[in-house]
């Protein structure tokens, strides 16, 4: 498969455990955040997003938490499955007007052990 | 399958050459984005088009250019190629190209410059 980074933070969990992937963002003006999942050999896939007027948002087996005070974002995956093994990226955006630019983090490699 | 197609899947060329990468967005999507993913820089936003017009620019080199055609497909032209241009190039599309529109990524084109 394709390698997306040589020095990615890694997280290794057992199947069935909960996973928490963290992301620190840099721009205090960012008001929209997205988590993407990238499996080997594929393009990034949208998982969940959150706007800055929220501090928590839940999806199916995933929860995103936003702490604007410390500029920290986390992705929680419940009951992690082998199919969750991938690189996870957070992305931030400052919206407004017609300008649009997503800034991606370096990514975290999640490995789920059966 | 995201519905976004990219061709070619792989491209091998020499330094100094020029290549064109092609992207077809999902049916109904008006906006196209180009990203570069390399081992040392991660996923970097290059440029966005909306309905044929450039909307936002990121870290795109002057040697690179893009356009979106009336049928909404897009091409990314890379010229005077250097070894450091070797990377995965992703195209993504979204409905309106607004900050909170979900982006759907294609499978990418792997460019190798020898």
CSV table of C-alpha atoms in Angstrom, one decimal, chain B residues 30-111:
chain,number,residue,atom,x,y,z
B,30,UNK,CA,-19.4,22.3,-9.1
B,31,UNK,CA,-16.1,22.7,-7.2
B,32,UNK,CA,-12.8,20.9,-7.6
B,33,UNK,CA,-9.8,21.0,-5.3
B,34,UNK,CA,-6.3,19.8,-5.9
B,35,UNK,CA,-4.0,18.5,-3.2
B,36,UNK,CA,-0.4,17.3,-3.0
B,37,UNK,CA,0.6,14.6,-0.6
B,38,UNK,CA,4.3,14.0,0.0
B,39,UNK,CA,6.1,12.1,2.7
B,40,UNK,CA,7.7,15.2,4.2
B,41,UNK,CA,5.0,17.8,3.7
B,42,UNK,CA,1.8,15.8,4.3
B,43,UNK,CA,-1.4,16.8,2.6
B,44,UNK,CA,-1.2,20.3,1.1
B,45,UNK,CA,-4.0,22.3,-0.5
B,46,UNK,CA,-2.9,23.6,-3.9
B,47,UNK,CA,-5.9,25.2,-5.6
B,48,UNK,CA,-9.7,25.3,-5.8
B,49,UNK,CA,-12.0,25.9,-8.8
B,50,UNK,CA,-15.7,26.6,-8.7
B,51,UNK,CA,-17.8,26.3,-11.9
B,52,UNK,CA,-14.8,27.1,-14.1
B,53,UNK,CA,-13.3,29.9,-12.1
B,54,UNK,CA,-10.4,29.9,-9.6
B,55,UNK,CA,-11.7,30.4,-6.1
B,56,UNK,CA,-8.8,29.8,-3.7
B,57,UNK,CA,-5.1,29.3,-3.9
B,58,UNK,CA,-2.9,27.4,-1.5
B,59,UNK,CA,0.7,26.3,-1.7
B,60,UNK,CA,0.9,26.0,-5.5
B,61,UNK,CA,4.1,26.6,-7.2
B,62,UNK,CA,4.3,28.9,-10.2
B,63,UNK,CA,5.4,25.9,-12.3
B,64,UNK,CA,2.0,24.4,-11.6
B,65,UNK,CA,-1.3,25.5,-13.1
B,66,UNK,CA,-4.8,24.2,-13.2
B,67,UNK,CA,-8.1,24.8,-15.0
B,68,UNK,CA,-11.7,23.7,-14.8
B,69,UNK,CA,-13.5,23.1,-18.1
B,70,UNK,CA,-17.1,23.8,-19.0
B,71,UNK,CA,-18.0,20.1,-18.4
B,72,UNK,CA,-16.5,20.7,-14.9
B,73,UNK,CA,-13.6,18.3,-15.2
B,74,UNK,CA,-10.2,19.7,-14.2
B,75,UNK,CA,-6.6,19.4,-15.2
B,76,UNK,CA,-3.5,20.1,-13.1
B,77,UNK,CA,-0.5,20.9,-15.2
B,78,UNK,CA,3.0,20.4,-13.7
B,79,UNK,CA,5.9,21.7,-15.7
B,80,UNK,CA,9.7,21.8,-15.4
B,81,UNK,CA,9.4,18.9,-13.0
B,82,UNK,CA,11.9,18.4,-10.2
B,83,UNK,CA,12.6,15.4,-8.1
B,84,UNK,CA,10.8,17.0,-5.2
B,85,UNK,CA,7.6,17.1,-7.2
B,86,UNK,CA,7.3,13.3,-6.7
B,87,UNK,CA,4.1,12.9,-4.7
B,88,UNK,CA,0.5,11.7,-4.6
B,89,UNK,CA,-1.8,14.3,-6.2
B,90,UNK,CA,-5.4,14.2,-5.1
B,91,UNK,CA,-8.4,15.8,-6.6
B,92,UNK,CA,-11.5,16.4,-4.5
B,93,UNK,CA,-14.9,17.7,-5.3
B,94,UNK,CA,-17.8,19.3,-3.5
B,95,UNK,CA,-21.3,20.6,-4.3
B,96,UNK,CA,-20.9,24.3,-3.9
B,97,UNK,CA,-17.3,24.8,-2.9
B,98,UNK,CA,-18.3,26.5,0.4
B,99,UNK,CA,-16.2,26.0,3.5
B,100,UNK,CA,-18.6,23.5,5.1
B,101,UNK,CA,-19.3,21.4,2.1
B,102,UNK,CA,-18.0,17.9,2.4
B,103,UNK,CA,-15.2,17.1,0.0
B,104,UNK,CA,-15.0,13.8,-1.7
B,105,UNK,CA,-11.5,12.7,-2.7
B,106,UNK,CA,-10.5,10.7,-5.8
B,107,UNK,CA,-8.0,7.8,-5.6
B,108,UNK,CA,-5.1,10.0,-6.5
B,109,UNK,CA,-2.3,10.1,-9.1
B,110,UNK,CA,1.1,8.9,-8.0
B,111,UNK,CA,3.8,11.0,-9.8
